PDB file of C-alpha atoms and ligand atoms in Angstrom:
ATOM      1  CA  MET A   1      90.460  36.322  87.388  1.00 64.00           C
ATOM      2  CA  THR A   2      87.963  33.658  88.435  1.00 55.00           C
ATOM      3  CA  GLU A   3      84.726  34.527  86.672  1.00 79.00           C
ATOM      4  CA  THR A   4      82.587  33.747  89.675  1.00 91.00           C
ATOM      5  CA  ARG A   5      83.254  35.782  92.784  1.00 94.00           C
ATOM      6  CA  ARG A   6      82.461  34.960  96.387  1.00 97.00           C
ATOM      7  CA  ILE A   7      82.481  38.105  98.472  1.00 97.00           C
ATOM      8  CA  VAL A   8      82.918  38.748 102.167  1.00 98.00           C
ATOM      9  CA  ILE A   9      82.116  42.200 103.469  1.00 98.00           C
ATOM     10  CA  ALA A  10      82.691  43.634 106.937  1.00 98.00           C
ATOM     11  CA  GLY A  11      80.952  46.882 107.817  1.00 98.00           C
ATOM     12  CA  GLY A  12      77.968  46.193 105.548  1.00 97.00           C
ATOM     13  CA  SER A  13      75.655  48.169 107.832  1.00 97.00           C
ATOM     14  CA  GLY A  14      77.686  51.377 107.516  1.00 97.00           C
ATOM     15  CA  LEU A  15      77.441  54.307 105.128  1.00 96.00           C
ATOM     16  CA  VAL A  16      79.808  52.919 102.466  1.00 98.00           C
ATOM     17  CA  GLY A  17      79.313  49.249 103.336  1.00 98.00           C
ATOM     18  CA  SER A  18      75.518  49.327 102.952  1.00 97.00           C
ATOM     19  CA  GLN A  19      75.850  50.954  99.521  1.00 96.00           C
ATOM     20  CA  LEU A  20      78.408  48.351  98.499  1.00 96.00           C
ATOM     21  CA  LEU A  21      76.172  45.552  99.720  1.00 96.00           C
ATOM     22  CA  ARG A  22      73.249  46.969  97.758  1.00 94.00           C
ATOM     23  CA  LEU A  23      75.316  47.245  94.560  1.00 94.00           C
ATOM     24  CA  MET A  24      76.618  43.705  94.897  1.00 94.00           C
ATOM     25  CA  LEU A  25      73.224  42.207  95.598  1.00 92.00           C
ATOM     26  CA  ASP A  26      71.618  44.186  92.769  1.00 85.00           C
ATOM     27  CA  THR A  27      74.178  43.003  90.233  1.00 62.00           C
ATOM     28  CA  SER A  28      75.005  39.527  91.442  1.00 48.00           C
ATOM     29  CA  ARG A  29      72.392  37.370  89.682  1.00 45.00           C
ATOM     30  CA  SER A  30      72.594  38.711  86.169  1.00 43.00           C
ATOM     31  CA  GLY A  31      76.020  40.258  86.206  1.00 42.00           C
ATOM     32  CA  ALA A  32      73.987  43.266  85.105  1.00 44.00           C
ATOM     33  CA  SER A  33      76.489  45.765  86.352  1.00 46.00           C
ATOM     34  CA  PRO A  34      77.472  48.857  84.357  1.00 43.00           C
ATOM     35  CA  THR A  35      79.826  46.718  82.243  1.00 44.00           C
ATOM     36  CA  ASP A  36      80.421  42.996  81.929  1.00 51.00           C
ATOM     37  CA  ALA A  37      81.601  42.263  85.459  1.00 57.00           C
ATOM     38  CA  PRO A  38      82.180  38.724  86.648  1.00 67.00           C
ATOM     39  CA  GLU A  39      79.177  37.228  88.353  1.00 86.00           C
ATOM     40  CA  ILE A  40      78.910  37.502  92.106  1.00 93.00           C
ATOM     41  CA  GLU A  41      77.862  34.112  93.376  1.00 93.00           C
ATOM     42  CA  SER A  42      77.537  34.879  97.060  1.00 95.00           C
ATOM     43  CA  VAL A  43      77.945  37.720  99.518  1.00 97.00           C
ATOM     44  CA  THR A  44      78.719  36.966 103.141  1.00 98.00           C
ATOM     45  CA  ALA A  45      78.218  39.917 105.475  1.00 98.00           C
ATOM     46  CA  LEU A  46      80.092  39.756 108.756  1.00 98.00           C
ATOM     47  CA  VAL A  47      78.007  41.775 111.196  1.00 98.00           C
ATOM     48  CA  ARG A  48      77.480  42.283 114.890  1.00 96.00           C
ATOM     49  CA  ARG A  49      73.695  42.476 114.571  1.00 95.00           C
ATOM     50  CA  PRO A  50      71.260  41.389 111.842  1.00 95.00           C
ATOM     51  CA  LEU A  51      71.030  43.674 108.807  1.00 95.00           C
ATOM     52  CA  GLY A  52      67.346  43.041 108.185  1.00 93.00           C
ATOM     53  CA  ILE A  53      67.927  42.336 104.485  1.00 91.00           C
ATOM     54  CA  SER A  54      66.668  39.238 102.763  1.00 90.00           C
ATOM     55  CA  ASN A  55      68.365  38.071  99.577  1.00 93.00           C
ATOM     56  CA  PRO A  56      69.056  34.533  98.370  1.00 92.00           C
ATOM     57  CA  ARG A  57      72.732  35.279  97.767  1.00 93.00           C
ATOM     58  CA  LEU A  58      73.275  37.071 101.081  1.00 96.00           C
ATOM     59  CA  HIS A  59      74.598  35.126 104.049  1.00 97.00           C
ATOM     60  CA  GLU A  60      74.833  36.929 107.353  1.00 97.00           C
ATOM     61  CA  VAL A  61      77.284  35.808 109.968  1.00 97.00           C
ATOM     62  CA  ILE A  62      77.352  37.447 113.375  1.00 97.00           C
ATOM     63  CA  VAL A  63      80.951  37.666 114.505  1.00 97.00           C
ATOM     64  CA  ASP A  64      83.080  39.274 117.154  1.00 97.00           C
ATOM     65  CA  PHE A  65      86.043  40.699 115.261  1.00 97.00           C
ATOM     66  CA  ALA A  66      88.195  40.266 118.378  1.00 97.00           C
ATOM     67  CA  ASP A  67      87.629  36.493 118.250  1.00 97.00           C
ATOM     68  CA  ALA A  68      90.262  35.301 115.760  1.00 95.00           C
ATOM     69  CA  ALA A  69      89.037  31.697 115.760  1.00 96.00           C
ATOM     70  CA  ALA A  70      85.433  32.702 115.026  1.00 96.00           C
ATOM     71  CA  LEU A  71      86.586  35.057 112.297  1.00 97.00           C
ATOM     72  CA  ARG A  72      88.722  32.351 110.717  1.00 97.00           C
ATOM     73  CA  ALA A  73      85.818  29.882 110.836  1.00 97.00           C
ATOM     74  CA  ALA A  74      83.517  32.397 109.141  1.00 97.00           C
ATOM     75  CA  LEU A  75      86.059  33.060 106.388  1.00 98.00           C
ATOM     76  CA  ASP A  76      86.795  29.365 105.885  1.00 97.00           C
ATOM     77  CA  GLU A  77      83.089  28.724 105.483  1.00 97.00           C
ATOM     78  CA  ALA A  78      82.647  31.565 102.974  1.00 97.00           C
ATOM     79  CA  ARG A  79      85.740  30.631 100.863  1.00 97.00           C
ATOM     80  CA  PRO A  80      85.928  34.235  99.594  1.00 98.00           C
ATOM     81  CA  THR A  81      87.660  35.399  96.462  1.00 97.00           C
ATOM     82  CA  ASP A  82      87.343  39.061  97.479  1.00 98.00           C
ATOM     83  CA  VAL A  83      87.104  40.560 100.971  1.00 98.00           C
ATOM     84  CA  PHE A  84      85.929  44.129 101.537  1.00 98.00           C
ATOM     85  CA  CYS A  85      86.468  46.033 104.763  1.00 98.00           C
ATOM     86  CA  CYS A  86      84.259  49.060 105.421  1.00 98.00           C
ATOM     87  CA  LEU A  87      84.595  48.945 109.208  1.00 98.00           C
ATOM     88  CA  GLY A  88      85.116  52.121 111.161  1.00 98.00           C
ATOM     89  CA  THR A  89      84.066  54.221 114.093  1.00 97.00           C
ATOM     90  CA  THR A  90      84.892  57.590 115.601  1.00 95.00           C
ATOM     91  CA  ILE A  91      86.816  58.273 118.780  1.00 94.00           C
ATOM     92  CA  ALA A  92      83.701  59.925 120.204  1.00 94.00           C
ATOM     93  CA  LYS A  93      81.566  56.872 119.461  1.00 94.00           C
ATOM     94  CA  ALA A  94      84.200  54.331 120.511  1.00 96.00           C
ATOM     95  CA  GLY A  95      84.889  56.182 123.763  1.00 97.00           C
ATOM     96  CA  SER A  96      88.692  56.113 123.697  1.00 97.00           C
ATOM     97  CA  GLN A  97      91.648  56.006 121.330  1.00 97.00           C
ATOM     98  CA  ALA A  98      92.236  52.361 122.281  1.00 98.00           C
ATOM     99  CA  ALA A  99      88.651  51.439 121.441  1.00 98.00           C
ATOM    100  CA  PHE A 100      88.936  53.342 118.142  1.00 98.00           C
ATOM    101  CA  ARG A 101      92.096  51.399 117.262  1.00 98.00           C
ATOM    102  CA  ALA A 102      90.310  48.124 117.999  1.00 98.00           C
ATOM    103  CA  VAL A 103      87.709  48.874 115.306  1.00 98.00           C
ATOM    104  CA  ASP A 104      89.762  50.818 112.764  1.00 98.00           C
ATOM    105  CA  LEU A 105      93.022  48.860 113.000  1.00 98.00           C
ATOM    106  CA  ASP A 106      92.846  45.571 114.924  1.00 98.00           C
ATOM    107  CA  ALA A 107      89.578  44.325 113.422  1.00 98.00           C
ATOM    108  CA  PRO A 108      90.490  45.036 109.759  1.00 98.00           C
ATOM    109  CA  LEU A 109      93.925  43.436 110.226  1.00 98.00           C
ATOM    110  CA  ALA A 110      92.410  40.367 111.889  1.00 98.00           C
ATOM    111  CA  LEU A 111      89.940  40.154 109.018  1.00 98.00           C
ATOM    112  CA  ALA A 112      92.704  40.431 106.434  1.00 98.00           C
ATOM    113  CA  ARG A 113      94.814  37.725 108.080  1.00 98.00           C
ATOM    114  CA  ALA A 114      91.840  35.370 108.250  1.00 98.00           C
ATOM    115  CA  ALA A 115      91.000  36.218 104.624  1.00 98.00           C
ATOM    116  CA  LEU A 116      94.495  35.365 103.441  1.00 98.00           C
ATOM    117  CA  GLU A 117      94.483  32.091 105.353  1.00 97.00           C
ATOM    118  CA  ALA A 118      91.103  31.240 103.845  1.00 98.00           C
ATOM    119  CA  GLY A 119      92.510  31.718 100.340  1.00 98.00           C
ATOM    120  CA  ALA A 120      91.081  35.120  99.378  1.00 98.00           C
ATOM    121  CA  GLU A 121      92.614  36.540  96.211  1.00 98.00           C
ATOM    122  CA  GLN A 122      92.360  40.189  97.155  1.00 98.00           C
ATOM    123  CA  PHE A 123      91.523  42.523 100.031  1.00 98.00           C
ATOM    124  CA  LEU A 124      89.886  45.910  99.597  1.00 98.00           C
ATOM    125  CA  ALA A 125      89.497  48.511 102.314  1.00 98.00           C
ATOM    126  CA  VAL A 126      88.293  52.035 102.884  1.00 98.00           C
ATOM    127  CA  THR A 127      90.892  54.005 104.792  1.00 98.00           C
ATOM    128  CA  ALA A 128      91.101  57.802 104.390  1.00 97.00           C
ATOM    129  CA  VAL A 129      92.880  60.620 102.648  1.00 97.00           C
ATOM    130  CA  GLY A 130      95.910  61.530 104.758  1.00 96.00           C
ATOM    131  CA  ALA A 131      96.543  57.964 105.967  1.00 98.00           C
ATOM    132  CA  ASP A 132     100.156  57.968 107.079  1.00 98.00           C
ATOM    133  CA  VAL A 133     102.020  56.033 109.766  1.00 98.00           C
ATOM    134  CA  LYS A 134     104.057  59.141 110.491  1.00 98.00           C
ATOM    135  CA  SER A 135     101.146  61.538 110.753  1.00 98.00           C
ATOM    136  CA  SER A 136     100.857  63.642 113.879  1.00 97.00           C
ATOM    137  CA  VAL A 137      97.072  63.252 113.595  1.00 97.00           C
ATOM    138  CA  PHE A 138      95.961  60.158 115.510  1.00 97.00           C
ATOM    139  CA  TYR A 139      93.184  59.206 113.046  1.00 97.00           C
ATOM    140  CA  ASN A 140      95.496  59.434 110.010  1.00 98.00           C
ATOM    141  CA  ARG A 141      98.238  57.560 111.847  1.00 98.00           C
ATOM    142  CA  VAL A 142      95.905  54.653 112.673  1.00 98.00           C
ATOM    143  CA  LYS A 143      94.769  54.514 109.035  1.00 98.00           C
ATOM    144  CA  GLY A 144      98.431  54.539 107.982  1.00 98.00           C
ATOM    145  CA  GLU A 145      99.225  51.708 110.384  1.00 98.00           C
ATOM    146  CA  LEU A 146      96.378  49.717 108.902  1.00 98.00           C
ATOM    147  CA  GLU A 147      97.670  50.241 105.380  1.00 98.00           C
ATOM    148  CA  ALA A 148     101.201  49.260 106.399  1.00 98.00           C
ATOM    149  CA  GLY A 149      99.880  46.102 108.059  1.00 98.00           C
ATOM    150  CA  LEU A 150      97.814  45.183 105.008  1.00 98.00           C
ATOM    151  CA  HIS A 151     100.758  45.669 102.669  1.00 97.00           C
ATOM    152  CA  GLU A 152     102.693  43.071 104.637  1.00 97.00           C
ATOM    153  CA  LEU A 153     100.155  40.446 103.567  1.00 97.00           C
ATOM    154  CA  SER A 154     100.657  38.820 100.175  1.00 94.00           C
ATOM    155  CA  PHE A 155      97.270  38.561  98.560  1.00 98.00           C
ATOM    156  CA  PRO A 156      97.603  37.073  95.053  1.00 98.00           C
ATOM    157  CA  ARG A 157      95.621  39.934  93.472  1.00 97.00           C
ATOM    158  CA  GLY A 158      96.825  42.501  95.979  1.00 98.00           C
ATOM    159  CA  VAL A 159      95.430  45.011  98.419  1.00 98.00           C
ATOM    160  CA  LYS A 160      93.293  47.817  97.039  1.00 98.00           C
ATOM    161  CA  LEU A 161      92.688  50.870  99.169  1.00 98.00           C
ATOM    162  CA  VAL A 162      90.438  53.849  98.685  1.00 98.00           C
ATOM    163  CA  HIS A 163      91.146  57.200 100.301  1.00 98.00           C
ATOM    164  CA  PRO A 164      87.964  59.230 100.575  1.00 96.00           C
ATOM    165  CA  SER A 165      87.918  62.682 102.037  1.00 94.00           C
ATOM    166  CA  LEU A 166      84.632  63.586 103.726  1.00 91.00           C
ATOM    167  CA  LEU A 167      81.851  61.082 102.966  1.00 93.00           C
ATOM    168  CA  LEU A 168      78.486  62.438 101.861  1.00 90.00           C
ATOM    169  CA  GLY A 169      75.486  60.320 102.799  1.00 87.00           C
ATOM    170  CA  HIS A 170      72.561  59.967 105.141  1.00 86.00           C
ATOM    171  CA  ARG A 171      73.184  58.685 108.634  1.00 76.00           C
ATOM    172  CA  ALA A 172      70.600  57.805 111.219  1.00 73.00           C
ATOM    173  CA  GLU A 173      73.054  58.958 113.849  1.00 68.00           C
ATOM    174  CA  ARG A 174      73.893  62.675 114.250  1.00 64.00           C
ATOM    175  CA  ARG A 175      77.494  63.736 113.675  1.00 66.00           C
ATOM    176  CA  PRO A 176      77.282  67.557 113.875  1.00 68.00           C
ATOM    177  CA  ALA A 177      80.880  68.216 112.754  1.00 69.00           C
ATOM    178  CA  GLU A 178      80.354  66.021 109.659  1.00 65.00           C
ATOM    179  CA  LEU A 179      77.053  67.760 108.855  1.00 67.00           C
ATOM    180  CA  PHE A 180      78.700  71.161 109.019  1.00 70.00           C
ATOM    181  CA  ALA A 181      81.631  69.997 106.859  1.00 67.00           C
ATOM    182  CA  MET A 182      79.255  68.444 104.306  1.00 66.00           C
ATOM    183  CA  GLY A 183      77.456  71.740 103.849  1.00 65.00           C
ATOM    184  CA  ALA A 184      80.704  73.615 103.414  1.00 64.00           C
ATOM    185  CA  MET A 185      82.097  70.998 101.000  1.00 64.00           C
ATOM    186  CA  ARG A 186      78.991  71.040  98.829  1.00 63.00           C
ATOM    187  CA  LEU A 187      79.246  74.791  98.485  1.00 60.00           C
ATOM    188  CA  SER A 188      82.929  74.723  97.678  1.00 61.00           C
ATOM    189  CA  ALA A 189      83.352  71.522  95.592  1.00 66.00           C
ATOM    190  CA  ARG A 190      84.543  73.474  92.563  1.00 67.00           C
ATOM    191  CA  LEU A 191      87.410  74.879  94.611  1.00 68.00           C
ATOM    192  CA  PHE A 192      88.800  71.391  95.132  1.00 71.00           C
ATOM    193  CA  ALA A 193      90.646  71.084  91.830  1.00 71.00           C
ATOM    194  CA  GLY A 194      94.204  70.134  90.887  1.00 74.00           C
ATOM    195  CA  PRO A 195      96.186  68.916  93.892  1.00 77.00           C
ATOM    196  CA  LEU A 196      93.167  69.636  96.081  1.00 81.00           C
ATOM    197  CA  TRP A 197      91.067  66.936  94.365  1.00 81.00           C
ATOM    198  CA  ARG A 198      92.019  64.554  97.140  1.00 87.00           C
ATOM    199  CA  TYR A 199      90.070  66.661  99.645  1.00 87.00           C
ATOM    200  CA  ARG A 200      86.884  66.799  97.577  1.00 89.00           C
ATOM    201  CA  ALA A 201      83.928  65.271  99.412  1.00 89.00           C
ATOM    202  CA  ILE A 202      82.543  62.095  97.846  1.00 92.00           C
ATOM    203  CA  LYS A 203      79.215  60.309  98.144  1.00 93.00           C
ATOM    204  CA  ASP A 204      79.013  56.992  99.992  1.00 95.00           C
ATOM    205  CA  VAL A 205      77.669  55.299  96.852  1.00 95.00           C
ATOM    206  CA  GLN A 206      80.552  56.643  94.775  1.00 94.00           C
ATOM    207  CA  VAL A 207      83.084  55.105  97.130  1.00 96.00           C
ATOM    208  CA  ALA A 208      81.135  51.847  96.967  1.00 96.00           C
ATOM    209  CA  GLN A 209      81.182  51.934  93.154  1.00 95.00           C
ATOM    210  CA  ALA A 210      84.900  52.590  93.170  1.00 96.00           C
ATOM    211  CA  LEU A 211      85.520  49.645  95.484  1.00 97.00           C
ATOM    212  CA  LEU A 212      83.450  47.304  93.352  1.00 95.00           C
ATOM    213  CA  HIS A 213      85.167  48.455  90.162  1.00 93.00           C
ATOM    214  CA  ALA A 214      88.561  48.043  91.804  1.00 95.00           C
ATOM    215  CA  ALA A 215      87.696  44.460  92.721  1.00 95.00           C
ATOM    216  CA  LEU A 216      86.124  43.368  89.461  1.00 92.00           C
ATOM    217  CA  ARG A 217      87.844  45.379  86.751  1.00 90.00           C
ATOM    218  CA  GLU A 218      91.233  46.615  87.885  1.00 93.00           C
ATOM    219  CA  PRO A 219      94.375  44.587  87.184  1.00 94.00           C
ATOM    220  CA  PRO A 220      96.035  42.687  90.013  1.00 96.00           C
ATOM    221  CA  GLY A 221      98.475  44.446  92.300  1.00 97.00           C
ATOM    222  CA  ASP A 222      98.476  46.762  95.283  1.00 97.00           C
ATOM    223  CA  ARG A 223      96.773  50.039  94.443  1.00 97.00           C
ATOM    224  CA  THR A 224      95.563  53.108  96.300  1.00 97.00           C
ATOM    225  CA  TYR A 225      92.941  55.400  94.838  1.00 97.00           C
ATOM    226  CA  GLU A 226      92.391  58.944  96.032  1.00 95.00           C
ATOM    227  CA  GLY A 227      91.336  62.257  94.587  1.00 91.00           C
ATOM    228  CA  LYS A 228      90.726  62.171  90.861  1.00 90.00           C
ATOM    229  CA  SER A 229      91.691  58.485  90.518  1.00 93.00           C
ATOM    230  CA  LEU A 230      89.026  57.617  93.074  1.00 94.00           C
ATOM    231  CA  PHE A 231      86.366  59.607  91.228  1.00 91.00           C
ATOM    232  CA  LEU A 232      87.517  58.082  87.915  1.00 91.00           C
ATOM    233  CA  LEU A 233      87.253  54.594  89.344  1.00 92.00           C
ATOM    234  CA  ALA A 234      83.708  55.363  90.400  1.00 90.00           C
ATOM    235  CA  GLY A 235      83.057  56.424  86.812  1.00 82.00           C
ATOM    236  CA  LEU A 236      82.481  59.984  87.825  1.00 56.00           C
ATOM    237  CA  ALA A 237      85.312  62.080  86.510  1.00 44.00           C
ATOM    238  CA  SER A 238      86.768  62.485  83.074  1.00 37.00           C
TER     239      SER A 238
HETATM  240  N1  LIG B 301      82.799  59.457 107.521  1.00 85.63           N
HETATM  241  C1  LIG B 301      83.714  60.058 106.782  1.00 85.63           C
HETATM  242  O1  LIG B 301      83.570  61.215 106.357  1.00 85.63           O
HETATM  243  C2  LIG B 301      84.967  59.302 106.395  1.00 85.63           C
HETATM  244  C3  LIG B 301      85.946  59.970 105.674  1.00 85.63           C
HETATM  245  C4  LIG B 301      87.087  59.264 105.276  1.00 85.63           C
HETATM  246  C5  LIG B 301      87.228  57.930 105.621  1.00 85.63           C
HETATM  247  N2  LIG B 301      86.255  57.303 106.353  1.00 85.63           N
HETATM  248  C6  LIG B 301      86.461  55.891 106.693  1.00 85.63           C
HETATM  249  O2  LIG B 301      85.672  55.115 105.825  1.00 85.63           O
HETATM  250  C7  LIG B 301      85.278  53.896 106.482  1.00 85.63           C
HETATM  251  C8  LIG B 301      83.796  53.714 106.324  1.00 85.63           C
HETATM  252  O3  LIG B 301      83.163  54.841 106.923  1.00 85.63           O
HETATM  253  P1  LIG B 301      81.580  54.899 107.108  1.00 85.63           P
HETATM  254  O4  LIG B 301      81.252  56.318 107.414  1.00 85.63           O
HETATM  255  O5  LIG B 301      80.919  54.181 105.975  1.00 85.63           O
HETATM  256  O6  LIG B 301      81.423  54.040 108.447  1.00 85.63           O
HETATM  257  P2  LIG B 301      80.106  53.881 109.339  1.00 85.63           P
HETATM  258  O7  LIG B 301      78.902  54.333 108.608  1.00 85.63           O
HETATM  259  O8  LIG B 301      80.396  54.496 110.669  1.00 85.63           O
HETATM  260  O9  LIG B 301      80.023  52.291 109.481  1.00 85.63           O
HETATM  261  C9  LIG B 301      80.969  51.610 110.197  1.00 85.63           C
HETATM  262  C10 LIG B 301      80.744  50.128 110.118  1.00 85.63           C
HETATM  263  O10 LIG B 301      81.639  49.514 111.072  1.00 85.63           O
HETATM  264  C11 LIG B 301      80.875  48.698 111.949  1.00 85.63           C
HETATM  265  N3  LIG B 301      81.429  48.722 113.286  1.00 85.63           N
HETATM  266  C12 LIG B 301      81.734  49.803 114.036  1.00 85.63           C
HETATM  267  N4  LIG B 301      82.183  49.411 115.232  1.00 85.63           N
HETATM  268  C13 LIG B 301      82.159  48.053 115.233  1.00 85.63           C
HETATM  269  C14 LIG B 301      82.508  47.064 116.180  1.00 85.63           C
HETATM  270  N5  LIG B 301      82.987  47.371 117.398  1.00 85.63           N
HETATM  271  N6  LIG B 301      82.344  45.751 115.850  1.00 85.63           N
HETATM  272  C15 LIG B 301      81.869  45.426 114.638  1.00 85.63           C
HETATM  273  N7  LIG B 301      81.519  46.320 113.689  1.00 85.63           N
HETATM  274  C16 LIG B 301      81.663  47.608 114.003  1.00 85.63           C
HETATM  275  C17 LIG B 301      79.482  49.304 111.956  1.00 85.63           C
HETATM  276  O11 LIG B 301      78.576  48.319 112.403  1.00 85.63           O
HETATM  277  P3  LIG B 301      77.234  48.725 113.239  1.00 85.63           P
HETATM  278  O12 LIG B 301      76.241  49.185 112.201  1.00 85.63           O
HETATM  279  O13 LIG B 301      76.870  47.463 113.904  1.00 85.63           O
HETATM  280  O14 LIG B 301      77.627  49.838 114.169  1.00 85.63           O
HETATM  281  C18 LIG B 301      79.325  49.688 110.485  1.00 85.63           C
HETATM  282  O15 LIG B 301      78.983  48.559 109.720  1.00 85.63           O
HETATM  283  C19 LIG B 301      85.749  54.027 107.922  1.00 85.63           C
HETATM  284  O16 LIG B 301      86.928  53.293 108.104  1.00 85.63           O
HETATM  285  C20 LIG B 301      86.016  55.509 108.077  1.00 85.63           C
HETATM  286  O17 LIG B 301      87.047  55.777 109.026  1.00 85.63           O
HETATM  287  C21 LIG B 301      85.134  57.958 106.737  1.00 85.63           C
END
């Protein structure tokens, strides 16, 4: 693996993405990550509005993910080794299933295609536990379609996917169903053992750690992490 990494991240303002951005910017100068990770030379955040973060290694590019030419230009400029996708919305927020698909499927696939054309070595994305093209649940089916689309692309170091169950973190926006589920999950975490590990709630920062470890430390190849393997990757389970 190239010792110096150039990162592109989409969704850097979100729950997982902002934690990932923070970890990468904290560790990038000294390589002072939990172990001897390669140095992160630059981080380009593709955003739709400014993040309000100032860091000498952070470059912000405002893009419309539906504009393939603009996306390609941004990726060409960044010359990324690793591209992370933490994009996502909810059907309620997007307003329709079609609008949800645009954010959770079309945008990540457009990003991945532009990343491959720009020479990225690997692509990493957050999808979800239950992702399955054949699922009868719309959300899981869209996530499955995304995974299938990504696996058609031949990144030299592969596509790495993480499958969180419910994400634990602090949102400015209110999502009452998520808040209720978080409370229930916290109370019942110990029940999620064995085959039920995959449904155990996980903190936003833990998913971010897992993604960063997957990029910097895992061997090349397509891999999907969920349940215990996801917690292990984040350095949290034994
Ligand atoms: N929440 C959960 O419990 C859960 C569970 C399993 C899997 N997941 C999946 O994990 C991923 C990350 O989730 P999260 O909760 O961290 O997401 P999040 O906090 O909702 O953040 C989503 C990110 O996507 C960006 N985004 C949304 N719509 C966009 C658009 N039209 N154009 C450009 N950017 C747009 C947001 O940018 P702005 O800040 O500009 O809006 C933000 O950076 C998602 O794919 C989600 O489906 C979530």
